[in-house]
Short mmCIF file of C-alpha atoms (C1' of nucleotides) in Angstrom, two decimals:
data_model
loop_
_atom_site.label_atom_id
_atom_site.label_comp_id
_atom_site.label_asym_id
_atom_site.label_seq_id
_atom_site.Cartn_x
_atom_site.Cartn_y
_atom_site.Cartn_z
CA MET A 434 -12.35 -11.25 18.74
CA LEU A 435 -9.11 -10.69 16.82
CA THR A 436 -9.38 -14.25 15.58
CA GLU A 437 -12.81 -13.61 14.13
CA ALA A 438 -11.66 -10.34 12.61
CA ILE A 439 -8.72 -12.08 10.95
CA ALA A 440 -11.04 -14.76 9.60
CA LEU A 441 -13.26 -12.13 8.01
CA LEU A 442 -10.29 -10.24 6.56
CA ASP A 443 -8.70 -13.37 5.12
CA ALA A 444 -11.96 -14.61 3.65
CA ASP A 445 -13.17 -11.54 1.83
CA GLY A 446 -10.57 -8.80 2.10
CA GLU A 447 -10.38 -5.54 3.93
CA GLY A 448 -13.74 -4.31 2.69
CA ALA A 449 -15.48 -7.23 4.36
CA LEU A 450 -14.41 -6.29 7.87
CA THR A 451 -17.35 -4.32 9.13
CA PHE A 452 -18.17 -3.63 12.74
CA ARG A 453 -21.64 -4.88 11.99
CA ALA A 454 -20.38 -8.06 10.33
CA LEU A 455 -17.93 -8.67 13.14
CA ALA A 456 -20.56 -8.10 15.80
CA ALA A 457 -22.95 -10.49 14.05
CA ARG A 458 -20.22 -13.14 13.99
CA LEU A 459 -19.54 -12.65 17.67
CA GLY A 460 -23.26 -12.72 18.45
CA GLY A 461 -23.33 -9.29 20.04
CA GLY A 462 -24.07 -5.64 19.41
CA VAL A 463 -22.00 -3.31 17.24
CA ALA A 464 -21.06 -0.97 20.04
CA SER A 465 -19.58 -3.74 22.19
CA ILE A 466 -16.47 -3.81 20.04
CA TYR A 467 -15.62 -0.34 21.22
CA TRP A 468 -15.01 -1.65 24.69
CA TYR A 469 -12.05 -3.70 23.42
CA VAL A 470 -10.77 -1.38 20.74
CA SER A 471 -11.02 2.35 20.26
CA SER A 472 -11.31 2.47 16.48
CA LYS A 473 -11.22 0.38 13.34
CA ASP A 474 -7.63 1.45 12.76
CA GLU A 475 -6.61 0.03 16.10
CA LEU A 476 -8.46 -3.20 15.33
CA LEU A 477 -6.47 -3.59 12.12
CA ASP A 478 -3.22 -2.73 13.91
CA ARG A 479 -3.87 -5.38 16.55
CA ALA A 480 -4.99 -8.00 14.03
CA THR A 481 -1.78 -7.42 12.09
CA ASP A 482 0.30 -7.83 15.22
CA GLN A 483 -1.51 -11.07 15.93
CA VAL A 484 -0.59 -12.43 12.50
CA ILE A 485 3.02 -11.35 12.92
CA SER A 486 3.19 -12.95 16.36
CA GLU A 487 2.80 -16.31 14.64
CA TYR A 488 5.61 -15.39 12.27
CA VAL A 489 7.85 -14.44 15.20
CA ALA A 490 7.10 -17.72 16.96
CA ARG A 491 7.91 -19.63 13.78
CA ILE A 492 11.27 -18.01 13.08
CA ALA A 493 12.37 -18.54 16.69
CA ASP A 494 12.68 -22.24 15.87
CA LEU A 495 14.82 -21.65 12.78
CA PRO A 496 18.26 -23.27 13.03
CA GLY A 497 20.45 -20.43 11.74
CA SER A 498 23.66 -20.91 9.82
CA GLU A 499 27.09 -19.32 9.65
CA ASP A 500 25.94 -17.22 6.69
CA PRO A 501 24.06 -14.08 7.77
CA LEU A 502 22.78 -13.39 4.26
CA ALA A 503 21.35 -16.89 3.97
CA ASP A 504 19.61 -16.49 7.32
CA LEU A 505 18.33 -13.04 6.38
CA ARG A 506 17.04 -14.48 3.15
CA ALA A 507 15.11 -17.19 4.97
CA LEU A 508 13.55 -14.64 7.33
CA ALA A 509 12.56 -12.36 4.46
CA VAL A 510 11.01 -15.15 2.40
CA ASP A 511 8.95 -16.35 5.35
CA LEU A 512 7.79 -12.81 6.10
CA PHE A 513 6.79 -12.34 2.48
CA ASP A 514 4.79 -15.57 2.55
CA THR A 515 3.13 -14.55 5.80
CA ILE A 516 2.00 -11.21 4.41
CA ARG A 517 0.81 -12.81 1.19
CA GLU A 518 -1.40 -15.19 3.15
CA HIS A 519 -2.96 -12.17 4.86
CA PRO A 520 -2.63 -9.43 2.23
CA TRP A 521 -4.41 -6.82 4.32
CA THR A 522 -1.59 -6.82 6.91
CA GLY A 523 0.85 -5.12 4.55
CA ARG A 524 -0.61 -1.68 5.02
CA TYR A 525 -0.80 -1.90 8.80
CA MET A 526 2.73 -3.01 9.50
CA MET A 527 4.71 -0.83 11.91
CA ARG A 528 2.10 1.82 12.43
CA ASP A 529 2.23 1.85 16.20
CA SER A 530 5.09 0.27 18.11
CA SER A 531 3.17 0.11 21.39
CA THR A 532 0.23 -1.88 20.05
CA GLN A 533 2.40 -3.91 17.69
CA PRO A 534 5.19 -5.39 19.82
CA HIS A 535 5.56 -8.46 17.61
CA VAL A 536 6.19 -6.33 14.53
CA VAL A 537 9.07 -4.73 16.44
CA ARG A 538 10.39 -8.21 17.25
CA ALA A 539 10.20 -9.17 13.57
CA TYR A 540 12.21 -6.10 12.57
CA GLU A 541 14.70 -6.91 15.31
CA ALA A 542 15.17 -10.43 13.96
CA LEU A 543 15.92 -9.20 10.44
CA GLY A 544 18.16 -6.48 11.84
CA GLU A 545 20.28 -8.85 13.89
CA GLN A 546 21.23 -10.80 10.78
CA VAL A 547 22.28 -7.61 9.02
CA MET A 548 24.32 -6.58 12.08
CA ARG A 549 26.44 -9.71 11.62
CA LEU A 550 27.73 -8.15 8.38
CA GLY A 551 29.63 -5.68 10.52
CA MET A 552 28.61 -2.52 8.67
CA PRO A 553 28.32 0.88 10.40
CA PRO A 554 24.92 1.74 12.00
CA ARG A 555 23.77 3.91 9.13
CA GLU A 556 24.46 1.30 6.46
CA THR A 557 22.92 -1.36 8.67
CA PHE A 558 19.77 0.70 9.15
CA HIS A 559 19.48 1.43 5.45
CA ALA A 560 19.98 -2.21 4.51
CA VAL A 561 17.26 -3.41 6.88
CA SER A 562 14.88 -0.69 5.70
CA THR A 563 15.53 -1.68 2.11
CA VAL A 564 14.74 -5.33 2.67
CA LEU A 565 11.62 -4.52 4.67
CA GLY A 566 10.46 -1.92 2.18
CA PHE A 567 10.88 -4.41 -0.63
CA VAL A 568 9.20 -7.30 1.20
CA ILE A 569 6.20 -5.30 2.36
CA GLY A 570 5.90 -3.19 -0.77
CA THR A 571 6.02 -6.16 -3.11
CA ALA A 572 3.57 -8.12 -0.99
CA ILE A 573 1.09 -5.23 -1.07
CA ASP A 574 1.58 -4.71 -4.77
CA LEU A 575 1.03 -8.33 -5.70
CA GLY A 576 -1.73 -8.76 -3.16
CA GLN A 577 -4.11 -6.09 -4.37
CA GLU A 578 -7.06 -7.53 -6.17
CA PRO A 579 -7.55 -6.20 -9.70
CA PRO A 580 -10.34 -3.67 -10.27
CA ALA A 581 -13.67 -5.47 -10.07
CA GLU A 582 -14.63 -4.33 -13.54
CA LEU A 583 -11.71 -6.03 -15.24
CA ALA A 584 -12.16 -9.23 -13.28
CA ALA A 585 -15.79 -9.48 -14.30
CA THR A 586 -15.40 -8.63 -17.97
CA LEU A 587 -12.84 -11.24 -18.86
CA ALA A 588 -13.04 -13.72 -16.02
CA ASP A 589 -12.93 -16.70 -18.38
CA ARG A 590 -9.26 -16.16 -19.20
CA ASP A 591 -6.64 -18.57 -17.86
CA SER A 592 -5.07 -16.56 -15.12
CA GLY A 593 -6.08 -12.93 -15.22
CA LEU A 594 -2.59 -12.04 -16.35
CA GLU A 595 -3.79 -12.53 -19.91
CA GLN A 596 -6.01 -9.47 -19.51
CA TYR A 597 -3.00 -7.23 -19.12
CA ALA A 598 -1.09 -9.07 -21.81
CA GLN A 599 -3.90 -8.53 -24.28
CA VAL A 600 -3.70 -4.76 -23.95
CA TRP A 601 0.07 -4.88 -24.22
CA ARG A 602 0.11 -6.97 -27.37
CA ASP A 603 -1.80 -4.22 -29.14
CA LEU A 604 0.91 -1.66 -28.39
CA ASP A 605 3.28 -0.60 -31.14
CA PRO A 606 6.40 -2.82 -30.85
CA GLU A 607 8.59 0.01 -32.11
CA GLU A 608 7.40 2.32 -29.41
CA PHE A 609 7.28 -0.28 -26.62
CA PRO A 610 10.24 -2.61 -27.11
CA TYR A 611 10.55 -3.45 -23.42
CA ILE A 612 6.91 -4.34 -22.94
CA HIS A 613 7.04 -6.61 -25.97
CA ALA A 614 10.30 -8.18 -24.83
CA ILE A 615 8.91 -9.31 -21.48
CA ILE A 616 5.26 -9.92 -22.30
CA GLU A 617 5.61 -13.70 -22.37
CA GLU A 618 7.69 -13.66 -19.19
CA PHE A 619 4.92 -11.69 -17.56
CA VAL A 620 2.17 -14.07 -18.61
CA GLY A 621 4.00 -17.10 -17.23
CA HIS A 622 5.48 -15.43 -14.19
CA ASP A 623 5.19 -16.67 -10.65
CA ASP A 624 4.89 -14.07 -7.88
CA ALA A 625 7.13 -15.97 -5.50
CA ASP A 626 9.87 -16.36 -8.12
CA GLN A 627 9.67 -12.70 -8.93
CA PHE A 628 9.98 -11.78 -5.28
CA ARG A 629 12.93 -14.10 -4.71
CA ALA A 630 14.79 -12.76 -7.73
CA GLY A 631 14.42 -9.22 -6.42
CA LEU A 632 15.45 -10.21 -2.91
CA ASP A 633 18.59 -11.85 -4.27
CA LEU A 634 19.42 -8.66 -6.13
CA ILE A 635 19.27 -6.73 -2.86
CA LEU A 636 21.25 -9.35 -0.94
CA GLU A 637 23.91 -9.34 -3.65
CA GLY A 638 24.16 -5.58 -3.34
CA MET A 639 24.49 -5.93 0.44
CA ARG A 640 27.25 -8.51 0.16
CA GLN A 641 29.09 -6.20 -2.18
CA GLN A 642 28.66 -3.24 0.16
CA ALA A 643 29.72 -5.25 3.21
CA GLY A 644 33.05 -5.77 1.51
CA GLY A 645 33.01 -9.04 -0.38
CA ALA A 646 33.55 -11.21 2.68
CA ALA A 647 30.07 -11.34 4.12
CA ASP A 648 30.95 -13.05 7.37
CA ALA A 649 32.19 -10.79 10.08
CA ASP A 650 31.89 -13.20 12.98
CA ARG A 651 33.18 -16.35 11.34
CA ALA A 652 35.39 -17.50 8.50
CA GLY A 653 33.13 -17.75 5.46
CA ALA A 654 33.51 -20.77 3.23
CA SER A 655 30.19 -20.64 1.38
CA ALA A 656 29.93 -16.93 0.72
CA GLY A 657 33.11 -16.21 -1.16
CA PRO A 658 33.32 -13.85 -4.12
CA ASP A 659 32.16 -15.19 -7.44
CA MET B 352 -12.43 17.39 -13.14
CA LEU B 353 -9.33 15.26 -12.68
CA THR B 354 -7.43 18.42 -11.80
CA GLU B 355 -9.87 19.25 -9.03
CA ALA B 356 -9.80 15.67 -7.78
CA ILE B 357 -6.01 15.73 -7.65
CA ALA B 358 -6.09 19.03 -5.76
CA LEU B 359 -8.40 17.52 -3.14
CA LEU B 360 -6.29 14.36 -2.84
CA ASP B 361 -3.04 16.28 -2.49
CA ALA B 362 -4.46 18.71 0.02
CA ASP B 363 -6.07 16.32 2.50
CA GLY B 364 -5.33 12.77 1.50
CA GLU B 365 -7.39 9.97 0.07
CA GLY B 366 -10.10 10.25 2.69
CA ALA B 367 -10.86 13.80 1.59
CA LEU B 368 -11.86 12.83 -1.93
CA THR B 369 -15.59 12.52 -1.68
CA PHE B 370 -18.02 12.65 -4.54
CA ARG B 371 -19.92 15.23 -2.56
CA ALA B 372 -16.82 17.32 -1.89
CA LEU B 373 -15.75 17.05 -5.51
CA ALA B 374 -19.20 18.00 -6.79
CA ALA B 375 -19.30 21.00 -4.49
CA ARG B 376 -15.92 22.14 -5.81
CA LEU B 377 -17.11 21.77 -9.37
CA GLY B 378 -20.35 23.57 -8.58
CA GLY B 379 -22.58 20.71 -9.65
CA GLY B 380 -24.54 17.75 -8.37
CA VAL B 381 -23.07 14.53 -7.04
CA ALA B 382 -24.50 12.31 -9.71
CA SER B 383 -22.95 14.33 -12.54
CA ILE B 384 -19.57 12.78 -11.86
CA TYR B 385 -20.93 9.42 -12.94
CA TRP B 386 -21.28 10.65 -16.46
CA TYR B 387 -17.50 11.03 -16.73
CA VAL B 388 -16.41 8.13 -14.59
CA SER B 389 -18.08 4.88 -13.67
CA SER B 390 -16.82 4.53 -10.11
CA LYS B 391 -14.54 6.02 -7.51
CA ASP B 392 -11.91 3.40 -8.34
CA GLU B 393 -11.83 4.57 -11.93
CA LEU B 394 -11.56 8.17 -10.80
CA LEU B 395 -8.47 7.30 -8.76
CA ASP B 396 -7.01 5.28 -11.63
CA ARG B 397 -7.41 8.18 -14.04
CA ALA B 398 -6.11 10.75 -11.55
CA THR B 399 -3.02 8.59 -11.04
CA ASP B 400 -2.46 8.35 -14.76
CA GLN B 401 -2.75 12.12 -15.00
CA VAL B 402 0.00 12.57 -12.41
CA ILE B 403 2.23 10.03 -14.14
CA SER B 404 1.67 11.72 -17.50
CA GLU B 405 3.56 14.72 -16.12
CA TYR B 406 6.36 12.40 -15.03
CA VAL B 407 6.52 10.85 -18.50
CA ALA B 408 6.68 14.28 -20.12
CA ARG B 409 9.48 15.29 -17.76
CA ILE B 410 11.71 12.28 -18.33
CA ALA B 411 11.36 12.62 -22.10
CA ASP B 412 13.58 15.68 -21.86
CA LEU B 413 16.27 13.88 -19.87
CA PRO B 414 19.65 13.81 -21.66
CA GLY B 415 20.66 10.19 -21.09
CA SER B 416 24.21 8.97 -20.69
CA GLU B 417 26.28 6.00 -21.76
CA ASP B 418 25.65 4.34 -18.39
CA PRO B 419 22.30 2.51 -18.29
CA LEU B 420 22.40 2.13 -14.51
CA ALA B 421 22.95 5.84 -14.02
CA ASP B 422 20.02 6.61 -16.32
CA LEU B 423 17.85 4.02 -14.59
CA ARG B 424 18.76 5.56 -11.28
CA ALA B 425 17.70 9.01 -12.43
CA LEU B 426 14.36 7.68 -13.68
CA ALA B 427 13.71 5.81 -10.44
CA VAL B 428 14.57 8.78 -8.22
CA ASP B 429 12.25 11.05 -10.19
CA LEU B 430 9.45 8.50 -10.05
CA PHE B 431 9.91 8.18 -6.30
CA ASP B 432 9.74 11.95 -5.88
CA THR B 433 6.63 12.12 -8.05
CA ILE B 434 4.81 9.52 -5.99
CA ARG B 435 5.88 11.15 -2.75
CA GLU B 436 4.39 14.45 -3.87
CA HIS B 437 1.10 12.63 -4.49
CA PRO B 438 1.23 9.78 -1.94
CA TRP B 439 -2.22 8.45 -2.85
CA THR B 440 -1.03 7.46 -6.36
CA GLY B 441 1.11 4.62 -5.02
CA ARG B 442 -1.78 2.28 -4.50
CA TYR B 443 -3.36 2.94 -7.89
CA MET B 444 -0.35 2.40 -10.07
CA MET B 445 -0.72 -0.16 -12.85
CA ARG B 446 -4.20 -1.32 -11.98
CA ASP B 447 -5.64 -1.00 -15.44
CA SER B 448 -3.45 -0.69 -18.53
CA SER B 449 -6.22 0.64 -20.73
CA THR B 450 -7.15 3.60 -18.52
CA GLN B 451 -3.54 4.19 -17.46
CA PRO B 452 -1.53 4.46 -20.68
CA HIS B 453 1.05 6.80 -19.15
CA VAL B 454 1.85 4.32 -16.40
CA VAL B 455 2.65 1.80 -19.12
CA ARG B 456 4.93 4.38 -20.74
CA ALA B 457 6.70 4.95 -17.44
CA TYR B 458 7.34 1.22 -17.04
CA GLU B 459 8.57 1.10 -20.61
CA ALA B 460 11.07 3.89 -19.94
CA LEU B 461 12.55 2.10 -16.92
CA GLY B 462 12.56 -1.18 -18.81
CA GLU B 463 14.46 0.20 -21.79
CA GLN B 464 17.35 1.17 -19.55
CA VAL B 465 17.50 -2.30 -18.04
CA MET B 466 17.40 -3.82 -21.54
CA ARG B 467 20.68 -2.05 -22.29
CA LEU B 468 22.33 -4.32 -19.74
CA GLY B 469 21.86 -7.17 -22.19
CA MET B 470 20.39 -9.70 -19.78
CA PRO B 471 17.93 -12.41 -20.89
CA PRO B 472 14.20 -11.48 -20.88
CA ARG B 473 13.48 -13.20 -17.58
CA GLU B 474 16.28 -11.45 -15.70
CA THR B 475 15.34 -8.17 -17.35
CA PHE B 476 11.71 -8.55 -16.31
CA HIS B 477 12.66 -9.44 -12.74
CA ALA B 478 15.07 -6.52 -12.46
CA VAL B 479 12.48 -4.00 -13.62
CA SER B 480 9.84 -5.47 -11.32
CA THR B 481 12.26 -5.24 -8.42
CA VAL B 482 13.04 -1.59 -8.99
CA LEU B 483 9.37 -0.72 -9.45
CA GLY B 484 8.31 -2.74 -6.44
CA PHE B 485 10.88 -1.02 -4.33
CA VAL B 486 10.10 2.49 -5.60
CA ILE B 487 6.35 2.17 -5.23
CA GLY B 488 6.43 0.12 -2.04
CA THR B 489 8.81 2.47 -0.28
CA ALA B 490 6.88 5.54 -1.41
CA ILE B 491 3.63 4.07 -0.04
CA ASP B 492 5.29 3.00 3.18
CA LEU B 493 6.86 6.39 3.87
CA GLY B 494 3.81 8.25 2.65
CA GLN B 495 1.21 6.82 4.96
CA GLU B 496 0.23 9.24 7.68
CA PRO B 497 0.68 7.90 11.21
CA PRO B 498 -2.44 6.82 13.13
CA ALA B 499 -4.39 9.92 14.12
CA GLU B 500 -4.24 8.98 17.78
CA LEU B 501 -0.45 9.03 17.96
CA ALA B 502 -0.22 12.27 16.04
CA ALA B 503 -2.59 13.99 18.43
CA THR B 504 -1.13 12.67 21.68
CA LEU B 505 2.43 13.77 21.18
CA ALA B 506 2.18 16.36 18.44
CA ASP B 507 4.56 18.73 20.25
CA ARG B 508 7.60 16.55 19.54
CA ASP B 509 10.22 17.66 17.03
CA SER B 510 9.49 15.43 14.11
CA GLY B 511 7.11 12.64 14.96
CA LEU B 512 9.94 10.18 14.66
CA GLU B 513 10.66 10.81 18.33
CA GLN B 514 7.37 9.12 19.17
CA TYR B 515 8.59 5.83 17.82
CA ALA B 516 12.05 6.33 19.30
CA GLN B 517 10.58 6.87 22.76
CA VAL B 518 8.90 3.47 22.74
CA TRP B 519 12.06 1.85 21.43
CA ARG B 520 14.31 3.37 24.07
CA ASP B 521 12.29 1.60 26.73
CA LEU B 522 12.99 -1.81 25.20
CA ASP B 523 15.53 -4.10 26.86
CA PRO B 524 18.89 -3.51 25.10
CA GLU B 525 19.89 -7.14 25.65
CA GLU B 526 16.79 -8.37 23.88
CA PHE B 527 16.74 -5.71 21.16
CA PRO B 528 20.34 -5.03 20.17
CA TYR B 529 19.46 -4.04 16.61
CA ILE B 530 16.76 -1.57 17.56
CA HIS B 531 19.11 0.10 20.02
CA ALA B 532 21.94 0.13 17.51
CA ILE B 533 20.00 2.10 14.92
CA ILE B 534 17.68 4.20 17.07
CA GLU B 535 19.68 7.40 16.62
CA GLU B 536 20.02 6.75 12.90
CA PHE B 537 16.28 6.39 12.74
CA VAL B 538 15.57 9.65 14.57
CA GLY B 539 17.84 11.66 12.28
CA HIS B 540 17.05 9.83 9.07
CA ASP B 541 15.92 11.41 5.84
CA ASP B 542 13.39 9.55 3.72
CA ALA B 543 15.05 10.46 0.44
CA ASP B 544 18.48 9.31 1.67
CA GLN B 545 17.01 6.04 2.86
CA PHE B 546 15.36 5.46 -0.49
CA ARG B 547 18.51 6.26 -2.45
CA ALA B 548 20.62 3.94 -0.32
CA GLY B 549 18.20 1.10 -0.99
CA LEU B 550 18.06 1.86 -4.68
CA ASP B 551 21.84 1.78 -4.90
CA LEU B 552 21.84 -1.61 -3.23
CA ILE B 553 19.52 -2.93 -5.93
CA LEU B 554 21.49 -1.31 -8.75
CA GLU B 555 24.71 -2.75 -7.36
CA GLY B 556 23.10 -6.18 -7.38
CA MET B 557 21.98 -5.66 -10.96
CA ARG B 558 25.43 -4.61 -12.11
CA GLN B 559 26.83 -7.73 -10.48
CA GLN B 560 24.21 -9.92 -12.14
CA ALA B 561 24.71 -8.33 -15.53
CA GLY B 562 28.30 -9.53 -15.38
CA GLY B 563 30.50 -6.88 -13.86
CA ALA B 564 30.71 -4.81 -17.02
CA ALA B 565 27.42 -2.97 -16.92
CA ASP B 566 27.59 -1.48 -20.37
CA ALA B 567 26.52 -3.79 -23.13
CA ASP B 568 26.20 -1.20 -25.86
CA ARG B 569 29.28 0.86 -25.14
CA ALA B 570 32.69 0.64 -23.48
CA GLY B 571 32.18 1.60 -19.82
CA ALA B 572 34.68 3.97 -18.28
CA SER B 573 32.68 5.22 -15.31
CA ALA B 574 31.11 1.96 -14.15
CA GLY B 575 34.15 -0.19 -13.57
CA PRO B 576 34.51 -2.55 -10.62
CA ASP B 577 35.39 -0.98 -7.32
"C1'" DA C 548 -25.58 14.71 -24.76
"C1'" DC C 549 -25.28 16.27 -20.30
"C1'" DC C 550 -26.89 17.23 -15.66
"C1'" DT C 551 -29.95 16.91 -11.37
"C1'" DG C 552 -32.50 15.90 -6.57
"C1'" DA C 553 -33.77 12.60 -3.98
"C1'" DA C 554 -33.49 8.25 -2.43
"C1'" DC C 555 -31.13 3.57 -1.18
"C1'" DA C 556 -28.25 0.78 1.29
"C1'" DC C 557 -24.71 1.04 3.61
"C1'" DC C 558 -20.61 2.83 6.82
"C1'" DG C 559 -17.77 4.11 11.66
"C1'" DT C 560 -18.70 6.19 15.88
"C1'" DT C 561 -21.28 8.00 19.96
"C1'" DC C 562 -24.15 7.86 23.90
"C1'" DA C 563 -27.51 7.30 27.30
"C1'" DA C 564 -29.10 3.41 29.34
"C1'" DG C 565 -29.03 -1.22 30.95
"C1'" DT C 566 -27.00 -5.40 33.84
"C1'" DA D 549 -16.89 -4.13 34.37
"C1'" DC D 550 -19.16 -5.22 30.35
"C1'" DC D 551 -22.76 -4.87 26.91
"C1'" DT D 552 -26.81 -2.78 24.24
"C1'" DG D 553 -30.31 -0.23 20.83
"C1'" DA D 554 -30.91 3.53 18.66
"C1'" DA D 555 -29.37 7.43 16.71
"C1'" DC D 556 -25.90 10.65 14.12
"C1'" DA D 557 -23.34 12.07 10.43
"C1'" DC D 558 -21.60 10.48 6.92
"C1'" DC D 559 -20.47 7.39 2.50
"C1'" DG D 560 -20.72 5.47 -2.93
"C1'" DT D 561 -24.13 4.47 -6.16
"C1'" DT D 562 -28.65 4.44 -8.61
"C1'" DC D 563 -32.48 6.25 -11.04
"C1'" DA D 564 -36.28 8.59 -12.82
"C1'" DA D 565 -36.63 12.96 -14.42
"C1'" DG D 566 -35.16 17.18 -16.39
"C1'" DT D 567 -32.82 20.29 -20.29
#
DNA sequence: ACCTGAACACCGTTCAAGT
DNA sequence: ACCTGAACACCGTTCAAGT
């Protein structure tokens, strides 16, 4: 059942997951679903955990290096990609630990890399929260479909980004110097690049906070100060 | 009308904003609303812009210092607080530039501070996107009410955080060393602190990327290397 | 130009009843 | 133990009709 729910969500977004649509797909009645799940919220929670369980299985096979920040980076990038493939999961991450055991395992995996930096518990907790907040927040932000109206009016444009750019170009350059400075960057930008650049900013801040030498368990050759 | 809509949204969350409820509050019929607004999405977009217009007015009075990162930090903290006071705005930020002119102004204000760091357009764009993604993402994440079920079952607990902690304490400490390491931090944590710590991580990364000396327009006395 | 009542086509959820 | 049809109490949106 979760598999069918995920298929519906991936295909047409959160609005497409209807108990009636799901029941039709399963060849049963609407009310049957309530035997397996107590509400639509719980269905989304469980579907999200299912998606993350694949992520957890995947990262278990990762080699791991002597550089905690490099490993953390790899985990974060994969998590970002996972959420982007299933944009609806972003909003249901970590809502209920008991029905989402795999989400807890994912957090644990990220956290263990940060622990290797040897910072006190509070700094460790804040660092992990920051990375997760950025990964999930950015994935949600980039994943939301534009308002239907806009998409329909100017759908013939190259990428959809042009629609925003058009409005921006009409702004007074004196009054909006920043917007005009980055407008071409915005039009040609790639979501994944943008995410990675931000992640590196955070990781750089973490390395700085951890005290320059990022490796607490090993001598660090690759992560020296620059 | 927007004022009444915002009052409803603030009082009882996004689910409480109903065209019927709004019409009742305005003492009119349901269909009247469609003369001012073409859909519920547009209503939310405009209400969000209204909230942000107050933010924009507020930051216009800010003094501004010789340290761009300090100014950027102040802008980001205020934006975070604004979104947290109206948690529903997070998801409607920057959806339509033409109906949300104040959101564009807010982005411009953050961007102008980053421009002072003198980085190339691409790095500048990425840095601003990172800060915004983190601010909005974190505000959404922290702002979402827990699943109704959980809230009802154990509502007598101190803060609600204990509910998560309880599940975590039962996890195997060997298998979940990170979770156990930060569990007490989590229980006592303050959302605003957590946000600020993450923001400082990003700002530290930006200072590093901008080349150590953060001030491009002035000699920097307060922002030296530590 | 502005507002309305009544309908339309949906929702999630419940419940008595079936096997 | 598992499933069902039919109903309930809602939604956003439309539309012909009013002033």
